[in-house]
PDB file of C-alpha atoms in Angstrom:
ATOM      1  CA  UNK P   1     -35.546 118.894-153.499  1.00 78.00           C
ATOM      2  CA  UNK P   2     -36.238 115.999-156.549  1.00 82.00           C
ATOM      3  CA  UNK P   3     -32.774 114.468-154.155  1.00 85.00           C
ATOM      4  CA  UNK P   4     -34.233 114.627-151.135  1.00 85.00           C
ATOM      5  CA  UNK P   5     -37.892 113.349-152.447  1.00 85.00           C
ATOM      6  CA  UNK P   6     -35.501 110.387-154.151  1.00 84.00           C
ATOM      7  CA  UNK P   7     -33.972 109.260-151.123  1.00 86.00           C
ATOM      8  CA  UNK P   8     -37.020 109.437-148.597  1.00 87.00           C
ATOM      9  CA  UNK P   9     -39.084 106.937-151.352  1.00 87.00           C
ATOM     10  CA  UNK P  10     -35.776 104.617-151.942  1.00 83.00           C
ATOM     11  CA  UNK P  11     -35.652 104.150-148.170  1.00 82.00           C
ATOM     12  CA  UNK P  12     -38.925 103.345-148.241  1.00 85.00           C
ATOM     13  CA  UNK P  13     -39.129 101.028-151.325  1.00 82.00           C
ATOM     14  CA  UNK P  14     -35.591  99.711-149.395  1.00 81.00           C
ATOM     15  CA  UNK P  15     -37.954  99.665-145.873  1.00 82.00           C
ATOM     16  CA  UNK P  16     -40.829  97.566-148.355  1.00 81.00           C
ATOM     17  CA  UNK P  17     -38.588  95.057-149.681  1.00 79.00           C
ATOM     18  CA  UNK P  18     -37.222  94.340-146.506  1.00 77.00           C
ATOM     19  CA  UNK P  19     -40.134  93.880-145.241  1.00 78.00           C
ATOM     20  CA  UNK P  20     -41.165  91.341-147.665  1.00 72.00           C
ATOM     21  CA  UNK P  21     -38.393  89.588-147.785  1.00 70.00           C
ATOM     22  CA  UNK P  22     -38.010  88.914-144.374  1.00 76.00           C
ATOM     23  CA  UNK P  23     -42.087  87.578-143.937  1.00 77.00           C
ATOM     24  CA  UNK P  24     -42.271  86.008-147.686  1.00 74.00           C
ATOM     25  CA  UNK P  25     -38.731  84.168-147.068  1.00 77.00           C
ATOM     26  CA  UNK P  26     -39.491  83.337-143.416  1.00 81.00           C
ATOM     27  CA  UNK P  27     -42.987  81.729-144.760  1.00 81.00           C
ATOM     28  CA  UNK P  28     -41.447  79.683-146.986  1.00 82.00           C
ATOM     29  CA  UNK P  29     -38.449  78.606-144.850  1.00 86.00           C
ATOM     30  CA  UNK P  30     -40.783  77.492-142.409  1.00 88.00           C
ATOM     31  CA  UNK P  31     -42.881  75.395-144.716  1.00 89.00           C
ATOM     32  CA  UNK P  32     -39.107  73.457-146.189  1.00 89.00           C
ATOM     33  CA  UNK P  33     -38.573  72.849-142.368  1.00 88.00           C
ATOM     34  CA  UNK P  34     -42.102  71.465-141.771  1.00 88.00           C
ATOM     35  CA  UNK P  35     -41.670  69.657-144.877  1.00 90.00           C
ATOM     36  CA  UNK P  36     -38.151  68.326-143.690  1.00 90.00           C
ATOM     37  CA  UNK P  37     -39.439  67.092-140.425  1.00 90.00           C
ATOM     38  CA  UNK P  38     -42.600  65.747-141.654  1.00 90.00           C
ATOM     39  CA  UNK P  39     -39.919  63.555-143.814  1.00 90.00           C
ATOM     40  CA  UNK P  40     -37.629  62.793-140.563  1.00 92.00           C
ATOM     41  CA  UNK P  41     -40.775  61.435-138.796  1.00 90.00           C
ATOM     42  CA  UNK P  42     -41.769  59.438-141.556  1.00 90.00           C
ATOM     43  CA  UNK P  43     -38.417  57.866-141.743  1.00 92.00           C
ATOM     44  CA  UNK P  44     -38.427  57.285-138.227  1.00 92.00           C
ATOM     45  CA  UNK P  45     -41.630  55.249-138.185  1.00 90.00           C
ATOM     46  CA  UNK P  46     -40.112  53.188-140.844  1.00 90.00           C
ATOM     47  CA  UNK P  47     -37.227  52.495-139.258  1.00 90.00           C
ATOM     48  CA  UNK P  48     -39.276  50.776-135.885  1.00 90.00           C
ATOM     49  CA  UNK P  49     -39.682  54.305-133.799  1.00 90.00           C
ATOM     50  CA  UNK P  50     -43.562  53.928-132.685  1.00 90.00           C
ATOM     51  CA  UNK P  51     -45.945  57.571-133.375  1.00 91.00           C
ATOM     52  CA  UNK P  52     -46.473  56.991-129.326  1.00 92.00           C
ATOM     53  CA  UNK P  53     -42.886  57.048-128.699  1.00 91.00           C
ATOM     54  CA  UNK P  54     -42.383  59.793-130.888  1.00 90.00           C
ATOM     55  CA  UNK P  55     -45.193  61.790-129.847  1.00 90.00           C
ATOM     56  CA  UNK P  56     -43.785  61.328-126.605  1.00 90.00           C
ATOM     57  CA  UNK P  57     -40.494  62.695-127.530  1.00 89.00           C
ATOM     58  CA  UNK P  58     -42.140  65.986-129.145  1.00 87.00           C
ATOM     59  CA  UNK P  59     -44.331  66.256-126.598  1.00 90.00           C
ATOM     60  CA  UNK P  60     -47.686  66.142-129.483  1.00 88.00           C
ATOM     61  CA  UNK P  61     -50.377  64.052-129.865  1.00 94.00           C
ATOM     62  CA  UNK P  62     -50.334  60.758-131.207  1.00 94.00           C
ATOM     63  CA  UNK P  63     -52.871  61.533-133.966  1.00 96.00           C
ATOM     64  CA  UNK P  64     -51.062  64.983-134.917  1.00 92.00           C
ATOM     65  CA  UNK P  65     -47.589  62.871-134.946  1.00 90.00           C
ATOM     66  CA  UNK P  66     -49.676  59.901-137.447  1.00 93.00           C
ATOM     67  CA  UNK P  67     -51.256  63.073-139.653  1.00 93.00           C
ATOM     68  CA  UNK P  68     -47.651  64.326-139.981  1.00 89.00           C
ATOM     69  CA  UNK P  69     -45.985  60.498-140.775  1.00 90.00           C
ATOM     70  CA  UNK P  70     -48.389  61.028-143.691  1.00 90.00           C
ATOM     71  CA  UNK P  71     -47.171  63.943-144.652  1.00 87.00           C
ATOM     72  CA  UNK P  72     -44.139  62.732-144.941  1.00 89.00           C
ATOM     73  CA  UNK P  73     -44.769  60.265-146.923  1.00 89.00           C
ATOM     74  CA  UNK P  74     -46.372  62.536-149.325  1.00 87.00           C
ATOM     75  CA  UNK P  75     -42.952  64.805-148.869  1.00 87.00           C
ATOM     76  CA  UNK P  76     -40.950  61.509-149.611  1.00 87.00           C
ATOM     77  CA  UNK P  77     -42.996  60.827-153.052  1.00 89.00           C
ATOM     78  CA  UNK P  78     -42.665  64.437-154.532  1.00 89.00           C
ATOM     79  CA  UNK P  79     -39.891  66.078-152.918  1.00 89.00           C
ATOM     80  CA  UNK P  80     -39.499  68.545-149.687  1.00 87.00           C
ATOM     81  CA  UNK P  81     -39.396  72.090-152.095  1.00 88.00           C
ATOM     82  CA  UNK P  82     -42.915  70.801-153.863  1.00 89.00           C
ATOM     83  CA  UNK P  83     -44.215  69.642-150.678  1.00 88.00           C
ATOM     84  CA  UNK P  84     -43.333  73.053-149.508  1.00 87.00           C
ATOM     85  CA  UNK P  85     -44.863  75.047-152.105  1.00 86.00           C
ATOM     86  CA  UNK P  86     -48.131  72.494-152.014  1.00 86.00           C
ATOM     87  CA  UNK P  87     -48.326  73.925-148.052  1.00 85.00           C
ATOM     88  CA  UNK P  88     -47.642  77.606-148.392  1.00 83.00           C
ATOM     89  CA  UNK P  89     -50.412  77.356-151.485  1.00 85.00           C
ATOM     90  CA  UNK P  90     -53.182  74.923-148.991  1.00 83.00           C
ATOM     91  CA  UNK P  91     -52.392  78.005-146.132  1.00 79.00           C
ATOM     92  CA  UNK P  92     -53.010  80.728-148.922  1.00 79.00           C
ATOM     93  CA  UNK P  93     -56.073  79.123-149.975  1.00 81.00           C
ATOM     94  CA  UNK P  94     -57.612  79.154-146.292  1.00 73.00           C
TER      95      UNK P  94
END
């Protein structure tokens, strides 16, 4: 019985990690590739690409595309994991 009642709660401790792993993980993969784009816009608009063009291209606004050129910069200053870590805490906080 004490074999049975082990497996049942280690498929569902197996179940619970999974489960974490896969939202926790997926969070903060999401916020590096947020981070990483924020950075590829930036670099963009440094290198002559207009926000308008490259709103355009993305098919966002021009004021999103600006807010996210700044973000950028903020990602090129401290680094895209921190910048990451900085989002996933500002989204916790909310």
């Amino acid at each position: 019985m004490q074999e049975r009642l082990d497996r049942v709660v280690g498929w569902a401790l197996l179940w619970w990690a999974t489960l974490l792993h896969r939202t926790v993980a997926k969070q903060e993969q999401w916020h590096r590739w947020q981070a990483r784009r924020n950075l590829a816009l930036c670099q963009a608009e440094a290198r002559g690409r207009r926000p308008k063009e490259i709103a355009d291209r993305l098919g966002l606004s021009e004021a999103h595309v600006k807010a996210k050129i700044r973000d950028g910069r903020k990602v090129a200053r401290v680094g895209v994991d921190a910048a990451a870590r900085e989002a996933a805490a500002e989204e916790d906080a909310e």
